[in-house]
Short mmCIF file of C-alpha atoms and ligand atoms in Angstrom, two decimals:
data_model
loop_
_atom_site.label_atom_id
_atom_site.label_comp_id
_atom_site.label_asym_id
_atom_site.label_seq_id
_atom_site.Cartn_x
_atom_site.Cartn_y
_atom_site.Cartn_z
CA MET A 1 93.30 72.37 92.25
CA ARG A 2 95.40 72.49 95.38
CA ILE A 3 98.68 74.01 95.95
CA ASP A 4 100.05 71.13 97.80
CA GLN A 5 100.19 68.95 94.67
CA ASP A 6 103.64 67.46 93.83
CA GLY A 7 106.39 69.92 92.32
CA PRO A 8 107.78 73.00 93.52
CA ILE A 9 105.85 76.05 94.67
CA ILE A 10 106.84 79.59 93.29
CA VAL A 11 106.12 82.42 95.85
CA TRP A 12 105.90 85.55 93.78
CA LEU A 13 106.96 88.49 95.90
CA ARG A 14 105.84 91.94 95.05
CA HIS A 15 104.84 94.46 97.71
CA ASP A 16 105.28 92.04 100.52
CA LEU A 17 109.20 91.83 100.97
CA ARG A 18 109.17 90.20 104.27
CA LEU A 19 109.01 86.62 106.05
CA ALA A 20 106.72 87.39 108.98
CA ASP A 21 102.97 87.70 108.44
CA ASN A 22 103.40 86.71 104.66
CA PRO A 23 100.39 84.41 104.05
CA ALA A 24 101.60 83.41 100.57
CA LEU A 25 104.95 82.54 101.77
CA VAL A 26 103.47 80.61 104.90
CA ALA A 27 100.94 78.66 102.66
CA ALA A 28 103.84 77.52 100.45
CA ALA A 29 106.06 76.48 103.51
CA ALA A 30 103.07 74.62 105.01
CA THR A 31 102.95 72.15 101.98
CA GLY A 32 106.55 70.90 102.75
CA ARG A 33 107.23 71.17 98.90
CA PRO A 34 110.23 72.83 97.49
CA VAL A 35 109.67 76.68 97.48
CA ILE A 36 111.00 79.20 94.99
CA PRO A 37 110.84 82.64 96.05
CA LEU A 38 110.67 84.98 92.95
CA TYR A 39 110.88 88.68 92.42
CA ILE A 40 110.20 89.99 89.02
CA LEU A 41 111.24 93.45 87.94
CA ASP A 42 108.17 93.87 85.77
CA GLN A 43 108.66 95.41 82.33
CA THR A 44 105.13 94.71 81.15
CA PRO A 45 104.69 97.37 78.28
CA GLY A 46 102.47 100.31 79.65
CA ALA A 47 103.23 99.70 83.28
CA ARG A 48 104.28 102.88 85.27
CA PRO A 49 108.01 102.86 85.79
CA MET A 50 109.23 103.15 89.21
CA GLY A 51 110.73 106.44 90.45
CA GLY A 52 114.34 106.79 91.27
CA ALA A 53 113.93 107.11 94.99
CA THR A 54 111.84 103.89 94.95
CA ALA A 55 114.38 102.14 92.77
CA TRP A 56 117.05 103.05 95.39
CA TRP A 57 114.85 101.47 98.08
CA LEU A 58 114.10 98.60 96.20
CA ASP A 59 117.65 97.55 95.48
CA LYS A 60 118.35 97.58 99.33
CA SER A 61 115.08 95.68 100.19
CA LEU A 62 115.75 92.90 97.92
CA ALA A 63 119.26 92.36 99.12
CA ALA A 64 117.90 92.34 102.84
CA LEU A 65 115.20 89.89 101.80
CA ASP A 66 117.64 87.38 99.97
CA GLY A 67 119.86 87.57 103.12
CA SER A 68 116.76 86.61 105.34
CA LEU A 69 115.90 83.80 102.97
CA ARG A 70 119.26 82.34 103.10
CA THR A 71 118.98 82.23 106.89
CA ILE A 72 116.04 79.71 106.43
CA GLY A 73 117.71 77.61 103.66
CA SER A 74 116.32 79.49 100.85
CA ARG A 75 117.17 82.40 98.56
CA LEU A 76 115.55 85.06 96.25
CA ILE A 77 115.41 84.47 92.44
CA LEU A 78 115.59 87.73 90.62
CA ARG A 79 114.23 88.03 87.16
CA ARG A 80 113.21 90.89 85.00
CA GLY A 81 110.84 91.17 81.79
CA PRO A 82 107.31 91.34 81.30
CA ALA A 83 105.91 89.46 84.12
CA ARG A 84 103.75 86.92 82.19
CA ALA A 85 106.81 85.92 79.97
CA VAL A 86 109.11 85.61 82.93
CA MET A 87 106.58 83.59 85.00
CA GLU A 88 106.11 81.22 81.88
CA ASP A 89 109.79 80.76 81.70
CA VAL A 90 110.44 80.05 85.44
CA VAL A 91 107.45 77.54 85.63
CA ALA A 92 108.71 75.72 82.46
CA HIS A 93 112.22 75.38 83.94
CA THR A 94 111.44 74.48 87.42
CA GLY A 95 108.27 72.22 86.77
CA ALA A 96 106.51 74.22 89.28
CA ALA A 97 103.06 72.76 90.34
CA ALA A 98 101.78 76.01 91.81
CA VAL A 99 102.26 79.71 92.07
CA VAL A 100 101.02 81.83 95.04
CA TRP A 101 101.27 85.44 95.73
CA ASN A 102 99.74 88.42 98.00
CA ARG A 103 97.24 90.42 96.07
CA LEU A 104 97.63 94.07 94.92
CA TYR A 105 94.72 96.47 94.25
CA ASP A 106 95.65 98.90 91.37
CA ALA A 107 94.07 98.18 88.03
CA ALA A 108 97.33 97.53 86.08
CA SER A 109 98.40 94.79 88.67
CA ILE A 110 94.98 93.38 88.89
CA ASP A 111 94.70 92.90 85.05
CA ARG A 112 98.25 91.47 84.87
CA ASP A 113 97.59 89.13 87.83
CA SER A 114 94.36 87.86 86.52
CA GLU A 115 95.78 87.26 83.03
CA ILE A 116 98.49 85.29 84.76
CA LYS A 117 96.12 83.40 86.85
CA ALA A 118 93.84 82.38 83.96
CA TRP A 119 96.90 81.01 82.08
CA LEU A 120 98.29 79.04 85.01
CA LYS A 121 94.98 77.24 85.65
CA ASP A 122 94.67 76.71 81.78
CA ASP A 123 97.88 74.90 82.05
CA GLY A 124 97.12 72.91 85.12
CA ILE A 125 99.11 74.83 87.39
CA ALA A 126 97.49 75.74 90.78
CA CYS A 127 97.32 79.26 91.78
CA GLU A 128 96.32 80.94 95.04
CA SER A 129 96.46 84.54 96.19
CA PHE A 130 96.25 86.06 99.77
CA ASN A 131 96.04 89.33 101.67
CA ALA A 132 99.25 90.68 103.17
CA GLY A 133 98.78 94.37 102.41
CA LEU A 134 95.74 95.78 103.82
CA LEU A 135 93.91 95.47 107.27
CA ASN A 136 90.61 95.11 105.15
CA GLU A 137 90.59 94.51 101.38
CA PRO A 138 88.58 97.14 99.56
CA TRP A 139 85.56 95.12 98.73
CA THR A 140 85.08 94.18 102.29
CA VAL A 141 84.05 97.60 103.72
CA LYS A 142 80.80 98.98 102.34
CA ASN A 143 78.18 101.35 103.54
CA GLY A 144 74.49 100.45 104.12
CA SER A 145 73.60 100.42 100.54
CA GLY A 146 76.36 98.16 99.63
CA GLN A 147 78.55 101.06 98.23
CA PRO A 148 82.18 101.77 98.86
CA TYR A 149 82.54 104.83 101.36
CA LYS A 150 83.69 108.03 99.83
CA VAL A 151 84.21 109.71 103.19
CA PHE A 152 87.01 108.70 105.63
CA THR A 153 85.28 109.19 109.06
CA PRO A 154 82.44 106.48 108.50
CA TYR A 155 84.83 104.39 106.27
CA TRP A 156 87.34 104.06 109.27
CA ARG A 157 84.54 103.54 111.79
CA ALA A 158 83.06 100.57 109.78
CA ALA A 159 86.59 99.40 108.86
CA ARG A 160 87.61 99.25 112.64
CA GLU A 161 84.63 97.27 113.48
CA GLN A 162 85.73 94.49 111.26
CA LEU A 163 88.99 94.19 113.07
CA HIS A 164 88.42 92.44 116.41
CA HIS A 165 90.60 89.32 115.76
CA VAL A 166 93.52 90.39 113.66
CA HIS A 167 95.71 87.18 113.08
CA LEU A 168 99.47 87.23 112.34
CA GLU A 169 101.24 84.55 110.51
CA PRO A 170 104.69 83.87 112.25
CA ALA A 171 107.62 83.68 109.88
CA PRO A 172 108.34 80.24 108.33
CA GLU A 173 111.56 78.66 110.29
CA ARG A 174 112.74 76.66 107.03
CA LEU A 175 112.08 76.51 103.37
CA THR A 176 112.64 73.53 101.41
CA ALA A 177 114.99 74.21 98.61
CA PRO A 178 114.28 72.88 94.92
CA GLU A 179 116.79 70.31 93.61
CA SER A 180 118.31 72.95 91.42
CA TRP A 181 117.56 76.64 91.41
CA PRO A 182 116.27 78.50 88.31
CA ARG A 183 118.57 80.94 86.48
CA ALA A 184 118.64 84.21 88.54
CA GLU A 185 119.99 87.67 87.57
CA SER A 186 122.12 89.89 89.80
CA LEU A 187 121.06 92.84 91.66
CA GLU A 188 123.91 94.84 90.45
CA ASP A 189 122.97 94.18 86.94
CA TRP A 190 119.69 95.84 87.60
CA GLY A 191 121.30 99.24 88.20
CA LEU A 192 118.58 100.45 90.62
CA HIS A 193 121.23 102.25 92.81
CA PRO A 194 121.86 105.74 91.11
CA THR A 195 125.27 106.40 89.57
CA LYS A 196 126.67 109.39 87.72
CA PRO A 197 125.56 111.07 89.68
CA ASP A 198 124.99 109.12 92.86
CA TRP A 199 122.31 111.47 94.60
CA SER A 200 121.59 109.16 97.51
CA GLU A 201 124.00 110.33 100.09
CA GLY A 202 121.47 111.69 102.30
CA PHE A 203 119.36 108.49 102.27
CA ASP A 204 121.59 107.22 104.91
CA LEU A 205 119.10 107.66 107.56
CA TRP A 206 116.87 104.65 106.19
CA THR A 207 117.44 100.91 106.75
CA PRO A 208 115.29 99.16 104.02
CA GLY A 209 114.36 95.79 104.84
CA GLU A 210 112.22 93.87 107.40
CA ALA A 211 114.70 94.32 110.20
CA GLY A 212 114.88 98.00 109.47
CA ALA A 213 110.95 98.28 109.40
CA ARG A 214 110.64 96.48 112.65
CA ALA A 215 113.30 98.56 114.41
CA ARG A 216 111.47 101.66 113.18
CA LEU A 217 108.14 100.43 114.56
CA ASP A 218 109.79 99.46 118.00
CA HIS A 219 111.38 102.71 118.11
CA PHE A 220 108.28 104.62 117.48
CA LEU A 221 106.24 102.75 120.12
CA SER A 222 108.85 103.14 122.60
CA GLY A 223 109.06 107.05 122.35
CA PRO A 224 107.70 109.20 119.86
CA VAL A 225 103.92 107.69 119.98
CA GLN A 226 103.77 109.26 123.47
CA ALA A 227 103.22 112.56 121.80
CA HIS A 228 101.95 111.50 118.24
CA ASP A 229 98.66 113.36 118.34
CA ARG A 230 99.81 116.56 119.75
CA GLN A 231 103.10 116.73 117.81
CA ARG A 232 102.62 115.08 114.66
CA ASP A 233 102.22 118.21 112.88
CA LEU A 234 105.54 119.64 113.89
CA PRO A 235 108.05 118.82 111.20
CA GLY A 236 110.98 119.81 113.43
CA VAL A 237 109.98 117.06 115.97
CA GLU A 238 110.27 113.35 115.68
CA ALA A 239 106.53 112.53 116.53
CA THR A 240 105.76 110.14 113.50
CA SER A 241 106.74 106.69 112.73
CA ARG A 242 108.52 107.07 109.37
CA LEU A 243 107.09 103.77 108.57
CA SER A 244 105.76 104.77 105.05
CA PRO A 245 108.28 103.36 102.77
CA HIS A 246 108.50 100.18 104.70
CA LEU A 247 104.71 99.76 104.43
CA HIS A 248 104.81 100.61 100.82
CA PHE A 249 107.32 97.79 100.02
CA GLY A 250 105.48 95.40 102.50
CA GLU A 251 108.73 94.99 104.71
CA ILE A 252 106.17 95.19 107.34
CA GLY A 253 102.50 94.70 107.06
CA PRO A 254 99.63 96.99 108.45
CA ARG A 255 98.30 93.83 110.65
CA GLN A 256 101.73 93.81 112.41
CA VAL A 257 101.60 97.61 113.05
CA TRP A 258 98.06 97.24 114.37
CA VAL A 259 98.67 94.39 116.66
CA ALA A 260 101.95 95.98 118.10
CA ALA A 261 100.19 99.39 118.68
CA ARG A 262 97.29 97.82 120.22
CA THR A 263 99.35 95.69 122.38
CA ALA A 264 101.45 98.72 123.48
CA ALA A 265 98.34 100.61 124.37
CA GLU A 266 96.69 97.62 126.29
CA ALA A 267 100.00 97.11 128.17
CA GLY A 268 99.86 100.84 129.19
CA ASP A 269 103.13 101.30 127.32
CA ALA A 270 101.44 103.92 124.94
CA PRO A 271 98.56 106.21 125.72
CA LYS A 272 95.36 104.70 124.05
CA GLY A 273 94.47 108.21 122.41
CA GLN A 274 97.91 108.52 120.78
CA VAL A 275 97.73 105.06 119.59
CA ASP A 276 94.37 105.60 118.00
CA LYS A 277 95.44 108.61 116.32
CA PHE A 278 98.49 106.75 115.02
CA LEU A 279 96.22 103.86 113.78
CA SER A 280 93.81 106.32 112.22
CA GLU A 281 96.79 107.25 109.93
CA ILE A 282 97.00 103.63 108.89
CA GLY A 283 93.33 103.99 108.34
CA TRP A 284 93.99 106.74 105.83
CA ARG A 285 96.33 104.28 103.85
CA GLU A 286 93.45 101.80 103.79
CA PHE A 287 91.08 104.44 102.70
CA ASN A 288 93.28 105.56 99.70
CA HIS A 289 93.81 101.91 98.70
CA SER A 290 89.98 101.38 98.80
CA ILE A 291 89.40 104.59 96.71
CA LEU A 292 91.93 103.47 94.10
CA PHE A 293 90.45 99.88 93.82
CA HIS A 294 87.05 101.50 93.18
CA ASP A 295 88.19 104.32 90.89
CA PRO A 296 91.29 102.90 89.10
CA ASP A 297 91.77 106.13 87.11
CA LEU A 298 92.69 108.06 90.51
CA PRO A 299 96.24 108.62 89.32
CA LYS A 300 95.25 110.34 86.23
CA ALA A 301 91.69 111.62 86.61
CA ASN A 302 89.96 114.13 88.94
CA PHE A 303 87.91 111.99 91.37
CA ARG A 304 85.35 115.01 91.14
CA PRO A 305 84.87 115.56 87.38
CA GLU A 306 83.76 119.13 87.84
CA PHE A 307 87.33 119.91 88.23
CA ASP A 308 88.10 118.74 84.61
CA ARG A 309 87.35 122.35 83.59
CA PHE A 310 89.90 123.81 86.04
CA PRO A 311 92.03 126.50 84.32
CA TRP A 312 95.53 125.03 85.31
CA ILE A 313 98.36 127.08 84.14
CA ARG A 314 101.48 125.44 82.36
CA ASP A 315 104.60 127.15 83.76
CA ASP A 316 107.91 125.19 83.64
CA ALA A 317 109.98 127.79 85.25
CA ALA A 318 107.75 128.08 88.34
CA PHE A 319 107.48 124.40 88.51
CA GLN A 320 111.32 124.12 88.37
CA THR A 321 111.63 126.96 91.10
CA TRP A 322 109.11 124.80 93.29
CA SER A 323 110.88 121.51 92.74
CA ARG A 324 114.23 123.04 93.60
CA GLY A 325 113.07 124.54 96.75
CA GLU A 326 113.66 128.03 95.68
CA THR A 327 110.13 129.62 95.78
CA GLY A 328 111.17 132.20 98.45
CA TYR A 329 108.84 130.71 101.16
CA PRO A 330 111.07 129.00 103.75
CA ILE A 331 108.77 126.30 104.85
CA VAL A 332 107.93 125.30 101.18
CA ASP A 333 111.59 125.37 100.13
CA ALA A 334 112.60 123.56 103.20
CA GLY A 335 110.21 120.67 102.47
CA MET A 336 111.25 120.49 98.88
CA ARG A 337 114.90 120.24 99.60
CA GLU A 338 114.31 117.72 102.48
CA LEU A 339 112.42 115.48 99.75
CA TRP A 340 115.53 115.90 97.35
CA ALA A 341 117.91 115.10 100.05
CA THR A 342 116.36 112.15 101.83
CA GLY A 343 113.55 110.93 99.58
CA PHE A 344 111.02 111.83 102.53
CA MET A 345 109.01 114.90 103.60
CA HIS A 346 107.05 115.43 106.75
CA ASN A 347 103.14 115.09 106.18
CA ARG A 348 102.35 118.69 107.28
CA VAL A 349 104.95 120.07 105.01
CA ARG A 350 103.74 117.77 101.97
CA MET A 351 100.23 119.30 102.50
CA ILE A 352 101.76 122.95 102.49
CA VAL A 353 104.00 122.33 99.35
CA ALA A 354 101.27 120.49 97.37
CA SER A 355 98.79 123.38 98.18
CA PHE A 356 101.49 125.94 97.15
CA LEU A 357 101.76 124.25 93.73
CA VAL A 358 98.11 123.89 93.03
CA LYS A 359 96.93 127.12 94.58
CA HIS A 360 99.78 129.59 94.54
CA LEU A 361 101.06 128.51 91.25
CA LEU A 362 97.94 127.07 89.74
CA ILE A 363 99.87 124.01 88.45
CA ASP A 364 98.05 120.92 87.87
CA TRP A 365 98.12 118.39 90.76
CA ARG A 366 99.34 115.68 88.20
CA GLU A 367 102.69 117.52 87.75
CA GLY A 368 103.22 117.60 91.48
CA GLU A 369 102.15 113.92 91.85
CA ALA A 370 104.63 113.06 89.22
CA TRP A 371 107.52 114.79 90.87
CA PHE A 372 106.66 113.13 94.18
CA TRP A 373 106.58 109.84 92.32
CA ASP A 374 110.20 110.19 91.28
CA THR A 375 111.51 111.55 94.42
CA LEU A 376 109.68 109.95 97.40
CA VAL A 377 110.91 106.58 99.03
CA ASP A 378 107.55 105.98 99.88
CA ALA A 379 105.89 106.88 96.52
CA ASP A 380 102.57 104.90 96.35
CA LEU A 381 100.08 104.93 93.73
CA ALA A 382 96.99 105.21 96.00
CA ASN A 383 98.60 107.38 98.70
CA ASN A 384 100.20 109.71 96.41
CA ALA A 385 97.37 110.17 94.03
CA GLY A 386 94.81 110.09 96.81
CA ASN A 387 96.54 112.82 98.87
CA TRP A 388 97.36 115.02 95.88
CA GLN A 389 93.62 114.89 94.91
CA TRP A 390 92.79 115.84 98.60
CA VAL A 391 95.04 118.82 98.65
CA ALA A 392 93.68 119.94 95.21
CA GLY A 393 90.11 119.81 96.39
CA CYS A 394 89.18 117.32 93.68
CA GLY A 395 89.49 114.27 95.69
CA ALA A 396 87.60 111.96 97.93
CA ASP A 397 86.55 113.76 101.28
CA ALA A 398 88.93 116.38 99.92
CA ALA A 399 89.91 119.71 101.83
CA PRO A 400 87.84 122.36 100.04
CA TYR A 401 89.84 124.15 97.24
CA PHE A 402 88.98 127.59 98.71
CA ARG A 403 90.66 126.81 101.88
CA ILE A 404 94.16 128.08 100.84
CA PHE A 405 97.16 127.67 103.24
CA ASN A 406 99.12 130.77 103.92
CA PRO A 407 102.74 129.55 103.73
CA ILE A 408 103.86 132.18 106.18
CA ALA A 409 101.30 131.40 108.90
CA GLN A 410 101.76 127.63 108.42
CA GLY A 411 105.51 127.96 109.03
CA GLN A 412 104.87 130.22 111.98
CA LYS A 413 102.38 127.70 113.45
CA PHE A 414 104.14 124.47 112.87
CA ASP A 415 107.67 125.44 112.86
CA PRO A 416 107.62 128.37 115.25
CA ALA A 417 111.53 128.39 116.16
CA GLY A 418 112.23 127.61 112.75
CA ALA A 419 114.25 124.52 113.59
CA TYR A 420 112.98 122.73 110.32
CA VAL A 421 113.54 125.62 108.12
CA ARG A 422 117.05 126.22 109.50
CA ARG A 423 118.04 122.72 108.96
CA TRP A 424 116.92 122.57 105.35
CA VAL A 425 117.46 126.07 104.31
CA PRO A 426 120.86 126.83 105.86
CA GLU A 427 121.20 130.33 104.12
CA LEU A 428 118.48 131.40 106.70
CA ALA A 429 119.97 129.78 109.58
CA ASP A 430 121.18 133.17 111.12
CA LEU A 431 117.88 134.87 111.11
CA PRO A 432 116.03 135.63 114.36
CA ASP A 433 112.90 133.52 114.89
CA ALA A 434 110.61 136.45 114.18
CA LEU A 435 111.65 136.76 110.55
CA ILE A 436 112.50 133.18 109.73
CA HIS A 437 109.15 132.67 107.75
CA GLU A 438 109.28 136.14 106.40
CA PRO A 439 112.93 136.64 105.33
CA TRP A 440 112.23 139.33 102.65
CA LYS A 441 111.77 141.57 105.75
CA ALA A 442 115.27 141.19 106.74
CA SER A 443 117.69 144.05 105.89
CA PRO A 444 120.20 143.33 105.00
CA GLN A 445 119.81 139.77 103.80
CA PRO A 446 121.81 137.42 105.80
CA SER A 447 123.85 136.15 102.82
CA ALA A 448 124.24 136.48 99.20
CA ALA A 449 122.50 132.99 98.66
CA ALA A 450 119.51 134.26 100.76
CA LYS A 451 119.38 137.51 98.81
CA ARG A 452 119.08 135.42 95.58
CA ILE A 453 116.00 133.62 96.73
CA TYR A 454 114.46 135.41 99.66
CA ALA A 455 114.44 139.09 98.86
CA GLU A 456 111.26 138.52 96.92
CA PRO A 457 109.07 135.51 96.84
CA ILE A 458 107.99 133.97 93.46
CA VAL A 459 104.51 135.24 94.07
CA GLY A 460 102.78 137.37 96.80
CA HIS A 461 100.64 135.41 99.08
CA SER A 462 97.62 137.70 98.77
CA ALA A 463 97.59 138.14 95.16
CA ALA A 464 98.30 134.33 94.59
CA ARG A 465 95.29 133.70 96.85
CA GLU A 466 92.87 136.05 95.04
CA ARG A 467 93.89 134.43 91.64
CA ALA A 468 93.50 131.04 92.98
CA LEU A 469 89.79 131.88 94.34
CA GLU A 470 89.08 133.34 90.97
CA ALA A 471 90.05 130.41 88.98
CA TYR A 472 87.83 128.31 91.40
CA ARG A 473 85.03 130.66 90.77
CA SER A 474 85.43 130.25 87.00
CA LEU A 475 85.16 126.50 87.66
CA ARG A 476 81.91 126.94 89.26
CA GLY A 477 80.54 129.41 86.77
CA ASP A 478 80.10 132.20 89.33
P1 LIG B 501 102.66 108.41 110.40
O1 LIG B 501 102.17 109.59 110.85
O2 LIG B 501 103.63 107.71 111.32
O3 LIG B 501 101.68 107.41 109.97
C1 LIG B 501 101.62 105.82 109.85
C2 LIG B 501 101.46 105.39 108.38
O4 LIG B 501 100.05 105.76 108.18
C3 LIG B 501 102.27 105.96 107.50
O5 LIG B 501 103.55 105.38 107.31
C4 LIG B 501 101.54 105.76 106.12
O6 LIG B 501 101.55 104.62 105.64
C5 LIG B 501 99.99 106.00 106.67
N1 LIG B 501 99.60 107.32 106.51
C6 LIG B 501 99.84 108.57 107.12
N2 LIG B 501 99.26 109.57 106.60
C7 LIG B 501 98.67 109.19 105.41
C8 LIG B 501 97.75 109.78 104.71
N3 LIG B 501 97.66 111.13 104.51
N4 LIG B 501 97.49 109.19 103.44
C9 LIG B 501 97.62 107.75 103.49
N5 LIG B 501 98.51 107.04 104.24
C10 LIG B 501 98.92 107.70 105.36
N6 LIG B 501 102.12 108.50 101.86
C11 LIG B 501 102.57 107.48 101.26
O7 LIG B 501 102.91 106.48 101.88
N7 LIG B 501 102.98 107.47 99.83
C12 LIG B 501 102.95 108.60 99.12
O8 LIG B 501 103.21 108.65 97.84
C13 LIG B 501 102.33 109.88 99.62
N8 LIG B 501 102.23 111.04 98.89
C14 LIG B 501 101.72 112.00 99.58
C15 LIG B 501 101.50 113.30 98.88
C16 LIG B 501 100.98 114.37 99.35
C17 LIG B 501 100.64 115.74 98.63
C18 LIG B 501 100.48 114.37 100.77
C19 LIG B 501 99.83 115.57 101.20
C20 LIG B 501 100.73 113.19 101.59
C21 LIG B 501 101.14 112.01 100.84
N9 LIG B 501 101.35 110.91 101.64
C22 LIG B 501 101.91 109.70 101.02
C23 LIG B 501 100.89 110.77 102.97
C24 LIG B 501 101.66 111.09 104.17
O9 LIG B 501 102.41 112.35 104.00
C25 LIG B 501 102.83 110.02 104.56
O10 LIG B 501 102.27 108.64 104.52
C26 LIG B 501 103.39 110.18 105.83
O11 LIG B 501 104.10 111.56 105.80
C27 LIG B 501 104.38 109.19 106.19
O12 LIG B 501 105.20 109.44 107.30
P2 LIG B 501 104.90 108.59 108.69
O13 LIG B 501 105.30 106.99 108.19
O14 LIG B 501 105.96 109.20 109.54
O15 LIG B 501 103.48 108.63 109.00
#
């Protein structure tokens, strides 16, 4: 069945909230038939609810997409409910002849989409899906024995080899509107923006939507990329792209990032080595999506099952101290406070705070993953679970558990003058550089607020390190 048979076409938008390089939208537009762009706030029972920070983002991203669609003669239809029931209703009320979408790669989405596809086909409605979200879909990159890669470096080498001709679809210039639009809900009624309290004041640094994504990419390629490889580990310096939430929502796609970065390198506008390093970060995103596709339980279960016996500790008080950014280790606290205030945390600091939770506090990585899920604007099933498992030592190609970050040394190495700590932990701002990562050595403490948290950290580093190694040895039966 072809999607260009008579009748309107529904474009079901999900993690592809953009007009440019959106193959499903382009395919629908190319038929010349009326197009109905639809976003469903999916309430299928059992689906993992969105976190608060991603809900904040989605609110703005949908508004931006609706605005863009209106400039080309269309609009975005918003509906909520279990996806299949909504789709049945919209198809029935519009007489749609076809439904198209761009694919997702987690098990719950695959099951849902397969069920909807089967039902549409049974009802004589054409259905087609496309790739907008990845450079290479997970089943296309395999090792010599036809198996998915479990180690990043060979994965990325093989993946890159498949990327000689990356094709971009231009945004449609016009969409044909249907004779009448189906019923739509209002974004305000969805209540995605927080109220009582509105904790999103510090999220102003973001501009969700396709234009904001493009501006961020252009800005990165016209400046920060120059020192990306050298400085990307310094949280006090702007040397990374901050594209992750835009990529998560598909306001920009990895193919667009790939082409723009390669073009900048080929034109001599950005050093090739810096661009290659940046694109390898996109490679980690691809790798995590591949791992999640082949191991759908990744968000819940240890990738390496020997970790199922790990003696995690349940300690709600310590977890709360960590999540509030009050552990007494300045670099850890700065990261957790940046996260709470802005919905983002620098990658190096994510690694430090995650390591601190699973190794210094011996708290299960799944508790940290859930906190990030709720508070990150880029919270992403594949990237969040993949990275938490990587830090915890139980993931694919993971950092070994016994390599335990020293939060003092990490702070001194990556935030030597304390610029990042001073910004997010203002009660330490007056400390000299030499003490900024060891504030308990200051006498007296710079303020009453500093005294409460920094006179003594929640755990001593050496003792915590020994305890973590002991736990790891017990796992191996030493
Ligand atoms: P850049 O350095 O500019 O990289 C460009 C893009 O590559 C990013 O936007 C992102 O899409 C991708 N990328 C970079 N590093 C990674 C990585 N390690 N793994 C996967 N993709 C990567 N990233 C998320 O997108 N969502 C998450 O939920 C998430 N949770 C994380 C949890 C932990 C414990 C850790 C250690 C890392 C997590 N990351 C997550 C990965 C990484 O921290 C962010 O992608 C990165 O900080 C985003 O900043 P950027 O856009 O400036 O990155």
